[in-house]
Amino acid sequence: MTQDDAFAADLLRGHTDTIVLGVLRRGDAYGFEIYKAIRDATGGEHEIKEATLYATYRRLEKDGLVESYWGDETQGGRRKYYRITDAGRAVFSGNVAAWVATRHVIDALLDVSGAPPKNPKDNPAKGTAK
């Protein structure tokens, strides 16, 4: 793992709940299925450790954001499935809105457009008072 990978992982770590809720918005899924959806969505470039995900599932369920149920044993081994609740959908929407606002601020601060920095003296409407 490079330093850039570690930095990206640190940024994503705080959003694990939102990532899991986003996967569950597409439909009910069992634990390893959620893990694979996250890994596949990034082309295999990012994985969330299964232990981290299972702690996330327990926390989301305790907070009422997901519900779990046992799947039908005729589909192979007995699997615990998770579904997002209405409260989970509301939290997901709020977290995405917060992320978009944060991303906008960070992009502006980092000036990702590549445009030269604006000098307040170049803008007569916002020039400094003399």
Tab-separated table of N, CA and C in Angstrom:
chain	number	residue	atom	x	y	z
A	1	MET	N	0.851	-1.173	0.000
A	1	MET	CA	0.000	0.000	0.000
A	1	MET	C	0.898	1.237	0.000
A	2	THR	N	0.655	2.132	-0.927
A	2	THR	CA	1.439	3.359	-0.992
A	2	THR	C	0.870	4.383	-0.021
A	3	GLN	N	1.595	5.485	0.155
A	3	GLN	CA	1.116	6.544	1.038
A	3	GLN	C	-0.208	7.105	0.529
A	4	ASP	N	-0.342	7.231	-0.804
A	4	ASP	CA	-1.597	7.727	-1.386
A	4	ASP	C	-2.749	6.777	-1.077
A	5	ASP	N	-2.501	5.458	-1.150
A	5	ASP	CA	-3.535	4.470	-0.841
A	5	ASP	C	-3.969	4.583	0.613
A	6	ALA	N	-2.982	4.757	1.514
A	6	ALA	CA	-3.295	4.869	2.933
A	6	ALA	C	-4.132	6.115	3.187
A	7	PHE	N	-3.788	7.224	2.518
A	7	PHE	CA	-4.544	8.462	2.685
A	7	PHE	C	-5.978	8.274	2.207
A	8	ALA	N	-6.147	7.657	1.042
A	8	ALA	CA	-7.492	7.427	0.507
A	8	ALA	C	-8.285	6.527	1.447
A	9	ALA	N	-7.645	5.499	1.986
A	9	ALA	CA	-8.328	4.593	2.904
A	9	ALA	C	-8.765	5.341	4.158
A	10	ASP	N	-7.915	6.245	4.666
A	10	ASP	CA	-8.287	7.039	5.834
A	10	ASP	C	-9.492	7.917	5.537
A	11	LEU	N	-9.527	8.509	4.360
A	11	LEU	CA	-10.672	9.338	3.984
A	11	LEU	C	-11.951	8.509	3.897
A	12	LEU	N	-11.848	7.328	3.342
A	12	LEU	CA	-13.027	6.483	3.164
A	12	LEU	C	-13.512	5.858	4.468
A	13	ARG	N	-12.597	5.623	5.389
A	13	ARG	CA	-12.945	4.933	6.628
A	13	ARG	C	-14.079	5.624	7.368
A	14	GLY	N	-14.111	6.921	7.368
A	14	GLY	CA	-15.167	7.657	8.049
A	14	GLY	C	-16.508	7.594	7.347
A	15	HIS	N	-16.533	6.986	6.194
A	15	HIS	CA	-17.771	6.929	5.405
A	15	HIS	C	-18.285	5.506	5.220
A	16	THR	N	-17.777	4.571	6.019
A	16	THR	CA	-18.164	3.164	5.861
A	16	THR	C	-19.666	2.971	6.005
A	17	ASP	N	-20.270	3.609	7.005
A	17	ASP	CA	-21.717	3.461	7.188
A	17	ASP	C	-22.469	3.906	5.938
A	18	THR	N	-22.093	5.059	5.403
A	18	THR	CA	-22.771	5.591	4.217
A	18	THR	C	-22.557	4.684	3.009
A	19	ILE	N	-21.356	4.137	2.876
A	19	ILE	CA	-21.071	3.229	1.758
A	19	ILE	C	-21.949	1.984	1.853
A	20	VAL	N	-22.047	1.402	3.042
A	20	VAL	CA	-22.887	0.212	3.231
A	20	VAL	C	-24.352	0.541	2.976
A	21	LEU	N	-24.815	1.661	3.505
A	21	LEU	CA	-26.211	2.053	3.258
A	21	LEU	C	-26.454	2.249	1.756
A	22	GLY	N	-25.473	2.798	1.059
A	22	GLY	CA	-25.601	2.980	-0.390
A	22	GLY	C	-25.742	1.664	-1.122
A	23	VAL	N	-24.982	0.665	-0.708
A	23	VAL	CA	-25.106	-0.666	-1.322
A	23	VAL	C	-26.498	-1.222	-1.049
A	24	LEU	N	-26.978	-1.081	0.181
A	24	LEU	CA	-28.281	-1.650	0.553
A	24	LEU	C	-29.455	-0.900	-0.072
A	25	ARG	N	-29.226	0.326	-0.541
A	25	ARG	CA	-30.303	1.035	-1.254
A	25	ARG	C	-30.673	0.298	-2.535
A	26	ARG	N	-29.736	-0.474	-3.077
A	26	ARG	CA	-29.991	-1.227	-4.318
A	26	ARG	C	-30.763	-2.516	-4.058
A	27	GLY	N	-30.824	-2.932	-2.788
A	27	GLY	CA	-31.548	-4.154	-2.449
A	27	GLY	C	-30.883	-4.881	-1.297
A	28	ASP	N	-31.621	-5.796	-0.714
A	28	ASP	CA	-31.115	-6.580	0.407
A	28	ASP	C	-29.879	-7.362	-0.029
A	29	ALA	N	-28.965	-7.561	0.911
A	29	ALA	CA	-27.740	-8.295	0.599
A	29	ALA	C	-27.182	-8.906	1.877
A	30	TYR	N	-26.421	-9.977	1.720
A	30	TYR	CA	-25.740	-10.572	2.871
A	30	TYR	C	-24.330	-10.002	2.955
A	31	GLY	N	-23.685	-10.222	4.077
A	31	GLY	CA	-22.419	-9.578	4.389
A	31	GLY	C	-21.360	-9.649	3.306
A	32	PHE	N	-21.041	-10.855	2.857
A	32	PHE	CA	-19.967	-10.981	1.864
A	32	PHE	C	-20.376	-10.368	0.526
A	33	GLU	N	-21.653	-10.383	0.242
A	33	GLU	CA	-22.169	-9.765	-0.988
A	33	GLU	C	-21.935	-8.246	-0.958
A	34	ILE	N	-22.110	-7.642	0.211
A	34	ILE	CA	-21.860	-6.208	0.372
A	34	ILE	C	-20.373	-5.932	0.180
A	35	TYR	N	-19.541	-6.764	0.789
A	35	TYR	CA	-18.089	-6.646	0.641
A	35	TYR	C	-17.701	-6.676	-0.845
A	36	LYS	N	-18.229	-7.644	-1.578
A	36	LYS	CA	-17.903	-7.766	-3.008
A	36	LYS	C	-18.407	-6.561	-3.798
A	37	ALA	N	-19.587	-6.043	-3.469
A	37	ALA	CA	-20.136	-4.888	-4.185
A	37	ALA	C	-19.231	-3.675	-4.016
A	38	ILE	N	-18.698	-3.490	-2.808
A	38	ILE	CA	-17.793	-2.360	-2.544
A	38	ILE	C	-16.498	-2.554	-3.317
A	39	ARG	N	-15.942	-3.749	-3.235
A	39	ARG	CA	-14.681	-4.042	-3.939
A	39	ARG	C	-14.868	-3.869	-5.447
A	40	ASP	N	-15.955	-4.413	-5.980
A	40	ASP	CA	-16.187	-4.354	-7.424
A	40	ASP	C	-16.474	-2.934	-7.910
A	41	ALA	N	-17.119	-2.117	-7.073
A	41	ALA	CA	-17.437	-0.743	-7.464
A	41	ALA	C	-16.175	0.086	-7.689
A	42	THR	N	-15.081	-0.322	-7.045
A	42	THR	CA	-13.821	0.414	-7.190
A	42	THR	C	-12.850	-0.319	-8.104
A	43	GLY	N	-13.338	-1.298	-8.828
A	43	GLY	CA	-12.464	-2.064	-9.704
A	43	GLY	C	-11.395	-2.824	-8.934
A	44	GLY	N	-11.692	-3.158	-7.688
A	44	GLY	CA	-10.752	-3.886	-6.857
A	44	GLY	C	-9.698	-3.015	-6.202
A	45	GLU	N	-9.774	-1.699	-6.403
A	45	GLU	CA	-8.765	-0.800	-5.834
A	45	GLU	C	-8.979	-0.528	-4.352
A	46	HIS	N	-10.173	-0.759	-3.846
A	46	HIS	CA	-10.439	-0.510	-2.432
A	46	HIS	C	-11.297	-1.639	-1.872
A	47	GLU	N	-10.893	-2.116	-0.726
A	47	GLU	CA	-11.671	-3.117	-0.006
A	47	GLU	C	-11.817	-2.639	1.425
A	48	ILE	N	-12.954	-2.925	2.008
A	48	ILE	CA	-13.140	-2.681	3.432
A	48	ILE	C	-13.046	-4.037	4.099
A	49	LYS	N	-12.221	-4.142	5.109
A	49	LYS	CA	-12.013	-5.421	5.775
A	49	LYS	C	-13.339	-5.971	6.272
A	50	GLU	N	-13.487	-7.284	6.149
A	50	GLU	CA	-14.741	-7.917	6.564
A	50	GLU	C	-15.043	-7.655	8.032
A	51	ALA	N	-14.024	-7.662	8.890
A	51	ALA	CA	-14.247	-7.400	10.316
A	51	ALA	C	-14.827	-6.002	10.518
A	52	THR	N	-14.331	-5.038	9.756
A	52	THR	CA	-14.850	-3.667	9.831
A	52	THR	C	-16.299	-3.638	9.369
A	53	LEU	N	-16.589	-4.361	8.291
A	53	LEU	CA	-17.958	-4.379	7.782
A	53	LEU	C	-18.923	-5.017	8.773
A	54	TYR	N	-18.524	-6.125	9.392
A	54	TYR	CA	-19.438	-6.787	10.328
A	54	TYR	C	-19.692	-5.913	11.553
A	55	ALA	N	-18.682	-5.154	11.999
A	55	ALA	CA	-18.905	-4.190	13.082
A	55	ALA	C	-19.867	-3.096	12.614
A	56	THR	N	-19.740	-2.691	11.354
A	56	THR	CA	-20.631	-1.689	10.776
A	56	THR	C	-22.060	-2.207	10.726
A	57	TYR	N	-22.240	-3.461	10.289
A	57	TYR	CA	-23.594	-4.034	10.224
A	57	TYR	C	-24.250	-4.022	11.611
A	58	ARG	N	-23.480	-4.427	12.623
A	58	ARG	CA	-24.024	-4.460	13.991
A	58	ARG	C	-24.407	-3.051	14.450
A	59	ARG	N	-23.554	-2.069	14.183
A	59	ARG	CA	-23.822	-0.694	14.585
A	59	ARG	C	-25.049	-0.144	13.853
A	60	LEU	N	-25.118	-0.373	12.548
A	60	LEU	CA	-26.258	0.130	11.767
A	60	LEU	C	-27.566	-0.507	12.245
A	61	GLU	N	-27.498	-1.783	12.590
A	61	GLU	CA	-28.708	-2.461	13.073
A	61	GLU	C	-29.108	-1.915	14.452
A	62	LYS	N	-28.135	-1.737	15.336
A	62	LYS	CA	-28.397	-1.198	16.676
A	62	LYS	C	-29.019	0.193	16.574
A	63	ASP	N	-28.571	0.984	15.588
A	63	ASP	CA	-29.080	2.347	15.402
A	63	ASP	C	-30.396	2.394	14.621
A	64	GLY	N	-30.903	1.241	14.191
A	64	GLY	CA	-32.174	1.193	13.476
A	64	GLY	C	-32.084	1.599	12.012
A	65	LEU	N	-30.869	1.619	11.462
A	65	LEU	CA	-30.698	2.039	10.070
A	65	LEU	C	-30.781	0.872	9.101
A	66	VAL	N	-30.551	-0.342	9.604
A	66	VAL	CA	-30.741	-1.563	8.823
A	66	VAL	C	-31.441	-2.595	9.699
A	67	GLU	N	-32.059	-3.558	9.050
A	67	GLU	CA	-32.652	-4.716	9.717
A	67	GLU	C	-31.994	-5.950	9.129
A	68	SER	N	-31.922	-6.995	9.926
A	68	SER	CA	-31.341	-8.236	9.407
A	68	SER	C	-32.370	-9.355	9.499
A	69	TYR	N	-32.170	-10.356	8.671
A	69	TYR	CA	-33.014	-11.553	8.701
A	69	TYR	C	-32.210	-12.697	8.109
A	70	TRP	N	-32.599	-13.906	8.457
A	70	TRP	CA	-31.906	-15.090	7.951
A	70	TRP	C	-32.515	-15.516	6.628
A	71	GLY	N	-31.653	-15.798	5.659
A	71	GLY	CA	-32.103	-16.236	4.343
A	71	GLY	C	-32.562	-17.690	4.359
A	72	ASP	N	-33.135	-18.093	3.273
A	72	ASP	CA	-33.627	-19.458	3.084
A	72	ASP	C	-32.439	-20.401	2.947
A	73	GLU	N	-32.430	-21.475	3.723
A	73	GLU	CA	-31.308	-22.411	3.696
A	73	GLU	C	-31.206	-23.192	2.385
A	74	THR	N	-32.211	-23.145	1.548
A	74	THR	CA	-32.151	-23.877	0.281
A	74	THR	C	-31.184	-23.214	-0.697
A	75	GLN	N	-30.726	-22.003	-0.397
A	75	GLN	CA	-29.797	-21.280	-1.270
A	75	GLN	C	-28.343	-21.567	-0.895
A	76	GLY	N	-28.103	-22.631	-0.170
A	76	GLY	CA	-26.746	-22.940	0.294
A	76	GLY	C	-26.683	-22.740	1.785
A	77	GLY	N	-25.557	-22.257	2.282
A	77	GLY	CA	-25.421	-22.005	3.710
A	77	GLY	C	-26.374	-20.926	4.167
A	78	ARG	N	-26.732	-20.988	5.434
A	78	ARG	CA	-27.641	-19.991	5.986
A	78	ARG	C	-26.914	-18.656	6.062
A	79	ARG	N	-27.515	-17.615	5.484
A	79	ARG	CA	-26.890	-16.305	5.419
A	79	ARG	C	-27.775	-15.264	6.094
A	80	LYS	N	-27.113	-14.326	6.747
A	80	LYS	CA	-27.822	-13.211	7.353
A	80	LYS	C	-27.868	-12.081	6.328
A	81	TYR	N	-29.059	-11.674	5.992
A	81	TYR	CA	-29.268	-10.595	5.030
A	81	TYR	C	-29.570	-9.296	5.768
A	82	TYR	N	-29.231	-8.197	5.112
A	82	TYR	CA	-29.488	-6.874	5.665
A	82	TYR	C	-30.343	-6.096	4.685
A	83	ARG	N	-31.250	-5.297	5.244
A	83	ARG	CA	-32.060	-4.389	4.424
A	83	ARG	C	-32.039	-3.019	5.073
A	84	ILE	N	-32.059	-1.995	4.246
A	84	ILE	CA	-32.044	-0.627	4.753
A	84	ILE	C	-33.451	-0.256	5.214
A	85	THR	N	-33.538	0.513	6.287
A	85	THR	CA	-34.824	0.987	6.796
A	85	THR	C	-35.074	2.407	6.274
A	86	ASP	N	-36.269	2.910	6.535
A	86	ASP	CA	-36.564	4.301	6.150
A	86	ASP	C	-35.615	5.263	6.858
A	87	ALA	N	-35.317	4.979	8.124
A	87	ALA	CA	-34.357	5.821	8.864
A	87	ALA	C	-32.983	5.748	8.198
A	88	GLY	N	-32.599	4.567	7.733
A	88	GLY	CA	-31.325	4.397	7.040
A	88	GLY	C	-31.277	5.189	5.740
A	89	ARG	N	-32.390	5.200	5.025
A	89	ARG	CA	-32.456	5.989	3.782
A	89	ARG	C	-32.295	7.488	4.081
A	90	ALA	N	-32.913	7.939	5.157
A	90	ALA	CA	-32.816	9.350	5.529
A	90	ALA	C	-31.382	9.705	5.921
A	91	VAL	N	-30.745	8.847	6.709
A	91	VAL	CA	-29.355	9.090	7.103
A	91	VAL	C	-28.455	9.076	5.871
A	92	PHE	N	-28.670	8.115	4.976
A	92	PHE	CA	-27.873	8.047	3.751
A	92	PHE	C	-27.986	9.357	2.965
A	93	SER	N	-29.211	9.829	2.760
A	93	SER	CA	-29.421	11.070	1.996
A	93	SER	C	-28.729	12.249	2.664
A	94	GLY	N	-28.844	12.349	3.985
A	94	GLY	CA	-28.183	13.431	4.708
A	94	GLY	C	-26.668	13.349	4.600
A	95	ASN	N	-26.130	12.128	4.709
A	95	ASN	CA	-24.676	11.953	4.611
A	95	ASN	C	-24.160	12.282	3.211
A	96	VAL	N	-24.926	11.915	2.192
A	96	VAL	CA	-24.510	12.231	0.821
A	96	VAL	C	-24.540	13.746	0.607
A	97	ALA	N	-25.566	14.408	1.106
A	97	ALA	CA	-25.635	15.873	0.979
A	97	ALA	C	-24.451	16.525	1.686
A	98	ALA	N	-24.108	16.022	2.864
A	98	ALA	CA	-22.958	16.569	3.605
A	98	ALA	C	-21.666	16.317	2.841
A	99	TRP	N	-21.547	15.136	2.242
A	99	TRP	CA	-20.340	14.813	1.464
A	99	TRP	C	-20.213	15.745	0.251
A	100	VAL	N	-21.310	15.966	-0.456
A	100	VAL	CA	-21.278	16.834	-1.642
A	100	VAL	C	-20.868	18.245	-1.238
A	101	ALA	N	-21.423	18.747	-0.142
A	101	ALA	CA	-21.063	20.089	0.321
A	101	ALA	C	-19.585	20.135	0.724
A	102	THR	N	-19.127	19.112	1.423
A	102	THR	CA	-17.727	19.050	1.845
A	102	THR	C	-16.805	18.963	0.639
A	103	ARG	N	-17.174	18.127	-0.309
A	103	ARG	CA	-16.357	17.979	-1.522
A	103	ARG	C	-16.253	19.308	-2.271
A	104	HIS	N	-17.357	20.035	-2.328
A	104	HIS	CA	-17.364	21.338	-3.001
A	104	HIS	C	-16.386	22.293	-2.319
A	105	VAL	N	-16.413	22.330	-0.994
A	105	VAL	CA	-15.517	23.225	-0.256
A	105	VAL	C	-14.064	22.802	-0.453
A	106	ILE	N	-13.788	21.508	-0.336
A	106	ILE	CA	-12.411	21.030	-0.498
A	106	ILE	C	-11.920	21.301	-1.916
A	107	ASP	N	-12.760	21.022	-2.917
A	107	ASP	CA	-12.368	21.309	-4.297
A	107	ASP	C	-12.031	22.793	-4.470
A	108	ALA	N	-12.839	23.662	-3.892
A	108	ALA	CA	-12.581	25.097	-4.003
A	108	ALA	C	-11.273	25.467	-3.307
A	109	LEU	N	-11.047	24.885	-2.137
A	109	LEU	CA	-9.826	25.196	-1.400
A	109	LEU	C	-8.580	24.658	-2.081
A	110	LEU	N	-8.720	23.529	-2.739
A	110	LEU	CA	-7.581	22.942	-3.442
A	110	LEU	C	-7.447	23.478	-4.859
A	111	ASP	N	-8.470	24.199	-5.321
A	111	ASP	CA	-8.495	24.765	-6.658
A	111	ASP	C	-8.182	23.710	-7.699
A	112	VAL	N	-8.995	22.655	-7.709
A	112	VAL	CA	-8.770	21.533	-8.622
A	112	VAL	C	-8.940	21.904	-10.088
A	113	SER	N	-9.492	23.073	-10.361
A	113	SER	CA	-9.690	23.463	-11.757
A	113	SER	C	-8.379	23.811	-12.445
A	114	GLY	N	-7.342	24.093	-11.680
A	114	GLY	CA	-6.063	24.460	-12.267
A	114	GLY	C	-5.979	25.930	-12.626
A	115	ALA	N	-7.038	26.680	-12.367
A	115	ALA	CA	-7.019	28.122	-12.657
A	115	ALA	C	-6.074	28.810	-11.686
A	116	PRO	N	-5.441	29.891	-12.135
A	116	PRO	CA	-4.550	30.607	-11.226
A	116	PRO	C	-5.341	31.164	-10.046
A	117	PRO	N	-4.702	31.281	-8.889
A	117	PRO	CA	-5.403	31.820	-7.726
A	117	PRO	C	-5.905	33.225	-8.005
A	118	LYS	N	-7.051	33.532	-7.452
A	118	LYS	CA	-7.625	34.865	-7.642
A	118	LYS	C	-7.015	35.810	-6.623
A	119	ASN	N	-6.647	36.978	-7.098
A	119	ASN	CA	-6.114	38.008	-6.233
A	119	ASN	C	-7.251	38.989	-5.968
A	120	PRO	N	-7.611	39.220	-4.703
A	120	PRO	CA	-8.732	40.129	-4.414
A	120	PRO	C	-8.541	41.514	-5.016
A	121	LYS	N	-7.301	41.943	-5.220
A	121	LYS	CA	-7.050	43.275	-5.792
A	121	LYS	C	-7.442	43.334	-7.262
A	122	ASP	N	-7.535	42.151	-7.918
A	122	ASP	CA	-7.919	42.108	-9.330
A	122	ASP	C	-9.420	42.251	-9.512
A	123	ASN	N	-10.200	42.170	-8.451
A	123	ASN	CA	-11.648	42.251	-8.526
A	123	ASN	C	-12.085	43.570	-7.892
A	124	PRO	N	-12.444	44.560	-8.721
A	124	PRO	CA	-12.780	45.881	-8.176
A	124	PRO	C	-13.943	45.834	-7.195
A	125	ALA	N	-14.885	44.898	-7.378
A	125	ALA	CA	-16.036	44.830	-6.473
A	125	ALA	C	-15.620	44.333	-5.090
A	126	LYS	N	-14.524	43.598	-5.026
A	126	LYS	CA	-14.100	43.042	-3.747
A	126	LYS	C	-12.721	43.532	-3.363
A	127	GLY	N	-12.265	44.603	-3.944
A	127	GLY	CA	-10.941	45.130	-3.626
A	127	GLY	C	-10.848	45.563	-2.171
A	128	THR	N	-9.660	45.752	-1.735
A	128	THR	CA	-9.482	46.165	-0.346
A	128	THR	C	-9.786	47.642	-0.205
A	129	ALA	N	-10.275	48.024	0.950
A	129	ALA	CA	-10.585	49.434	1.228
A	129	ALA	C	-9.288	50.179	1.460
A	130	LYS	N	-9.240	51.417	1.002
A	130	LYS	CA	-8.029	52.228	1.172
A	130	LYS	C	-8.251	53.302	2.160
